[in-house]
Tab-separated table of C-alpha atoms and ligand atoms in Angstrom:
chain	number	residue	atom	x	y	z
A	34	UNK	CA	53.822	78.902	-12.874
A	35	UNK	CA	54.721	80.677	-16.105
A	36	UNK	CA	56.868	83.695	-16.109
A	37	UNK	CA	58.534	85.416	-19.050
A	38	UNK	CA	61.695	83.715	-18.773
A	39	UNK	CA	60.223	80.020	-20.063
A	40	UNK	CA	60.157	81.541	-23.369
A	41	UNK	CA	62.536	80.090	-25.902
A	42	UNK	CA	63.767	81.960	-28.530
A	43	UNK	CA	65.779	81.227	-30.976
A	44	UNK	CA	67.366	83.407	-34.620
A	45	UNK	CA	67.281	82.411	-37.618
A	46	UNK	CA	69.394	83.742	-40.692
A	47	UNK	CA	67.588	83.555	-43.984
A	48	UNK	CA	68.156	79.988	-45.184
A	49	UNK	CA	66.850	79.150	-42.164
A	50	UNK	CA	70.087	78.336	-40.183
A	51	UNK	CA	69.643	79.045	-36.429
A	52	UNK	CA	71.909	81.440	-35.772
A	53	UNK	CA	71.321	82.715	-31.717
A	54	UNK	CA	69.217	80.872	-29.456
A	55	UNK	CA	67.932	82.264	-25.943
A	56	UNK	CA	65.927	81.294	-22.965
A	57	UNK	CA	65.788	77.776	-21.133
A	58	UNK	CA	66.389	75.802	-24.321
A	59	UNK	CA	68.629	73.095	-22.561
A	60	UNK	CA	65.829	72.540	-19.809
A	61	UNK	CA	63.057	72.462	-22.158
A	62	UNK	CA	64.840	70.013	-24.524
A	63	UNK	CA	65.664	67.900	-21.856
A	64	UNK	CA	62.271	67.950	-20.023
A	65	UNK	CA	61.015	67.122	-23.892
A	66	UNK	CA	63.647	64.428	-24.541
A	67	UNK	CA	65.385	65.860	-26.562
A	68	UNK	CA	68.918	65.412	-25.366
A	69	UNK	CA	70.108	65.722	-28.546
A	70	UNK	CA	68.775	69.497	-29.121
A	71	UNK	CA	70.816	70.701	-26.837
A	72	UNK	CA	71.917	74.524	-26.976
A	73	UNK	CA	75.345	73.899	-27.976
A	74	UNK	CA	74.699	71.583	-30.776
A	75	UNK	CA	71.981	73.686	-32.664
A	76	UNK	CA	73.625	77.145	-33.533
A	77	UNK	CA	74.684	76.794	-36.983
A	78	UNK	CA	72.137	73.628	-38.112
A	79	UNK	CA	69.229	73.813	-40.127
A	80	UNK	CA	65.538	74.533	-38.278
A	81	UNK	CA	64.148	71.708	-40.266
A	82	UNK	CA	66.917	69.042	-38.944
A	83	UNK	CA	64.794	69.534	-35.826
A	84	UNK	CA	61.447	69.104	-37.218
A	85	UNK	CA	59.761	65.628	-37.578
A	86	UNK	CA	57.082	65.236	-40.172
A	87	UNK	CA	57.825	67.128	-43.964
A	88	UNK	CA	54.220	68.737	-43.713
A	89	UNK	CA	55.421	69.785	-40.392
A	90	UNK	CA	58.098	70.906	-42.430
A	91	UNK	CA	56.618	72.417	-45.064
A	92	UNK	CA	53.927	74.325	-42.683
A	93	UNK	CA	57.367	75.802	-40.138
A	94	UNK	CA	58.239	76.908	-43.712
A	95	UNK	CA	55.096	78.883	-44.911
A	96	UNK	CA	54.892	80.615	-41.364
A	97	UNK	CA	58.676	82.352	-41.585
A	98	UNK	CA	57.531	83.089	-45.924
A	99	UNK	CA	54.423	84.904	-44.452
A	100	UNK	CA	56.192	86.610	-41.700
A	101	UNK	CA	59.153	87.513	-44.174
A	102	UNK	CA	56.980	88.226	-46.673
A	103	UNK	CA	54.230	90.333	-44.668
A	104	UNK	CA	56.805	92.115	-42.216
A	105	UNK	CA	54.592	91.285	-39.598
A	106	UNK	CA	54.744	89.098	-36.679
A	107	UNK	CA	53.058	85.775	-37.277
A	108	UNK	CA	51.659	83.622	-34.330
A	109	UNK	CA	49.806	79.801	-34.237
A	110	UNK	CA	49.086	77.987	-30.978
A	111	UNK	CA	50.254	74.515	-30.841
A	112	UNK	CA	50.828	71.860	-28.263
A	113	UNK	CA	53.890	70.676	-27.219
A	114	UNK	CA	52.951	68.016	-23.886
A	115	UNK	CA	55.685	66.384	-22.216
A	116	UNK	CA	55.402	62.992	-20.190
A	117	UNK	CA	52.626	63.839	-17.736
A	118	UNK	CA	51.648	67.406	-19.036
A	119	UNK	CA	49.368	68.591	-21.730
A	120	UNK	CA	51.492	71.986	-22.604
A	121	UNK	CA	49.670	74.633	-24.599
A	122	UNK	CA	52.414	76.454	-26.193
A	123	UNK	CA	52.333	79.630	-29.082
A	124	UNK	CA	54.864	80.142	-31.706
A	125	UNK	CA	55.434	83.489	-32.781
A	126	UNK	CA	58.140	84.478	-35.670
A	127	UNK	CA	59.191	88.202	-35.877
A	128	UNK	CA	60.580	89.151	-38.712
A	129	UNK	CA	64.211	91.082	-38.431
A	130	UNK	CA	66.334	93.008	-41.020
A	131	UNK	CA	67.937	91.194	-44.145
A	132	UNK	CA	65.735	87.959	-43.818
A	133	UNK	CA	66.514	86.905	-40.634
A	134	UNK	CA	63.856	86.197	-37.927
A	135	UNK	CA	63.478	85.414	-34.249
A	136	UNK	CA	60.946	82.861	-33.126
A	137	UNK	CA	59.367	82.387	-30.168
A	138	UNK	CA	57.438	79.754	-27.882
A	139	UNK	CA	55.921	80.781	-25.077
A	140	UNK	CA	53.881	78.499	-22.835
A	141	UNK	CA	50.778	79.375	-22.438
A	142	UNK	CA	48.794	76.982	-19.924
A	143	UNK	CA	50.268	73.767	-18.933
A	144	UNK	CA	47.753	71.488	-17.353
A	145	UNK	CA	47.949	67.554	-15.824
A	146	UNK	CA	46.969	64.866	-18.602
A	147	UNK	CA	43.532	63.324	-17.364
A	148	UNK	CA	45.102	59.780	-16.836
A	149	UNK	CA	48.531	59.062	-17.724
A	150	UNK	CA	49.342	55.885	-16.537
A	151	UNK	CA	49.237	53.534	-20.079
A	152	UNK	CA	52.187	56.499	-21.175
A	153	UNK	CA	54.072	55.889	-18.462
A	154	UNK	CA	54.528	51.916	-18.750
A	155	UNK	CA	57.439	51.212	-20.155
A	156	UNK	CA	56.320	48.968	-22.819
A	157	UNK	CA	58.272	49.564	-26.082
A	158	UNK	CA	55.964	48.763	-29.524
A	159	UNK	CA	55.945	45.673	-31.057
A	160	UNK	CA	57.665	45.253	-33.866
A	161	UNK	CA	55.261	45.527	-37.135
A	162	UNK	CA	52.588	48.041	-35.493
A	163	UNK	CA	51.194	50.349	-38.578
A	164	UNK	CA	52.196	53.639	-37.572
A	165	UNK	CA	50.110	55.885	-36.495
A	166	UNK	CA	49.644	59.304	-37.954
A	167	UNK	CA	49.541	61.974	-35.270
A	168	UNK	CA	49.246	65.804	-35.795
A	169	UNK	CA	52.302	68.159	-34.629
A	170	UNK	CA	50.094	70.902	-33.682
A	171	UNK	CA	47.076	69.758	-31.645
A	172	UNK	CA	49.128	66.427	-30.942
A	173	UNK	CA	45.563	64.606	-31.836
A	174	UNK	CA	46.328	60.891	-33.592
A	175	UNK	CA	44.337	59.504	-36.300
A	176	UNK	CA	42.790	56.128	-35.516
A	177	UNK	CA	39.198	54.799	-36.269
A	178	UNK	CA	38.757	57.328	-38.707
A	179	UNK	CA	38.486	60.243	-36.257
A	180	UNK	CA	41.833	62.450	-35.057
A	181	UNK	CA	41.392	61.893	-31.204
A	182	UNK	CA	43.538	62.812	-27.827
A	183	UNK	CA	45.274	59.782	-27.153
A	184	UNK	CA	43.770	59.539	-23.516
A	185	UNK	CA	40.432	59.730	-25.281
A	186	UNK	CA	41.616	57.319	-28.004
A	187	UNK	CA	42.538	54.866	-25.044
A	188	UNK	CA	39.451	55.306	-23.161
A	189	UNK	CA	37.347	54.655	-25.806
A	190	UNK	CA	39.314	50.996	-26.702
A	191	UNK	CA	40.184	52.194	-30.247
A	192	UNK	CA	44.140	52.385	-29.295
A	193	UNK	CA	46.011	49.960	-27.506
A	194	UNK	CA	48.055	50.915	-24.675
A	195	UNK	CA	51.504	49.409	-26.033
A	196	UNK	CA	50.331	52.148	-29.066
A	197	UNK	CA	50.446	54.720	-26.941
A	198	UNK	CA	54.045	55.857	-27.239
A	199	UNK	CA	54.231	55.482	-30.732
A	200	UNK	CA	56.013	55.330	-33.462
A	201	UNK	CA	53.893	58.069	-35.202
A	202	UNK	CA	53.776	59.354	-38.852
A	203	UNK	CA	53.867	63.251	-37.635
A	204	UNK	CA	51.565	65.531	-39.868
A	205	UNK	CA	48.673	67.783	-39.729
A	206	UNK	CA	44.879	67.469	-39.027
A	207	UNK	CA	42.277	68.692	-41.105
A	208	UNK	CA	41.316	70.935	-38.624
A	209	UNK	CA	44.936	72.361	-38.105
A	210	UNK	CA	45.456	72.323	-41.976
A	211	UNK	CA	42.552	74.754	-42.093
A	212	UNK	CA	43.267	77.237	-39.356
A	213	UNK	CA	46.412	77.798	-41.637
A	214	UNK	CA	44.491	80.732	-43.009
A	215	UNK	CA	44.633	82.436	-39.159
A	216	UNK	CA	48.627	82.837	-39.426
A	217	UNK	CA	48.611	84.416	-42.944
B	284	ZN	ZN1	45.738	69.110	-35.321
């Protein structure tokens, strides 16, 4: 179950430096693989030294602007699923005094992937796959033209299951890339 205390939070000063962080952030990282994001080694780093993807980057980056800019709390819903679980998560960046702002995610619904068993086989990519370009908000990939869930993608034979872990090009959708307009 969710309860109020799986919300991370973390500061940020105005050049974006995280400055306080909050909330399970060692157990999330962790569950997320992300042994290197651990609490002690993120005060004082960049936010974007922990962002994959520059039009990840670059879309972080226009959500504090508008919240900075607007005074307003900004929100966007985005997925974040770990191993077995697809977890719908929502940012949320308040804006504080003299440019600095806390952010939020908050789990919304977490919920079982439909069949996870090609993730879990520990088959590392060949060498000399193309990357694949997968969005960092829905957490859709791009292959045969179409931005699919990568169950679906597998089901339907148009990704192969040593794919399925990657490497990815992380970016947006089209789809994502238009709800941009919902934040601002
Ligand atoms: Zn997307």
């Amino acid at each position: 179950m969710t309860t109020p205390d799986d919300t991370i939070t973390y500061t940020l000063d105005a050049h974006n430096q995280i400055i306080k962080v909050t909330g399970p952030w060692d157990a999330f990282a962790k569950a997320n693989r992300g042994d290197a994001a651990v609490m002690d080694a993120v005060i004082g780093k960049p936010l974007d030294s922990f962002i994959a993807g520059d039009v990840t980057k670059m879309f972080v980056n226009t959500m504090l602007m508008s919240a900075r800019t607007l005074g307003r709390t900004v929100y966007r819903p985005y997925r974040c699923d770990s191993e077995h679980t697809k977890r719908f998560m929502e940012m949320s960046i308040i804006p504080l005094e003299h440019g600095t702002v806390e952010v939020r995610h908050r789990l919304l619904l977490e919920e079982p992937m439909r069949d996870y068993r090609a993730h879990t086989l520990p088959r590392p990519a060949p060498l000399g796959l193309p990357r694949i370009k997968r969005c960092s908000m829905c957490n859709k990939i791009h292959v045969a033209f179409s931005w699919l869930e990568i169950v679906d993608a597998l089901n339907l034979q148009v990704l192969a299951a040593e794919q399925a872990n990657g490497p990815w090009i992380y970016g947006l959708c089209p789809e994502c890339m238009d709800r941009r307009g919902v934040v601002l």
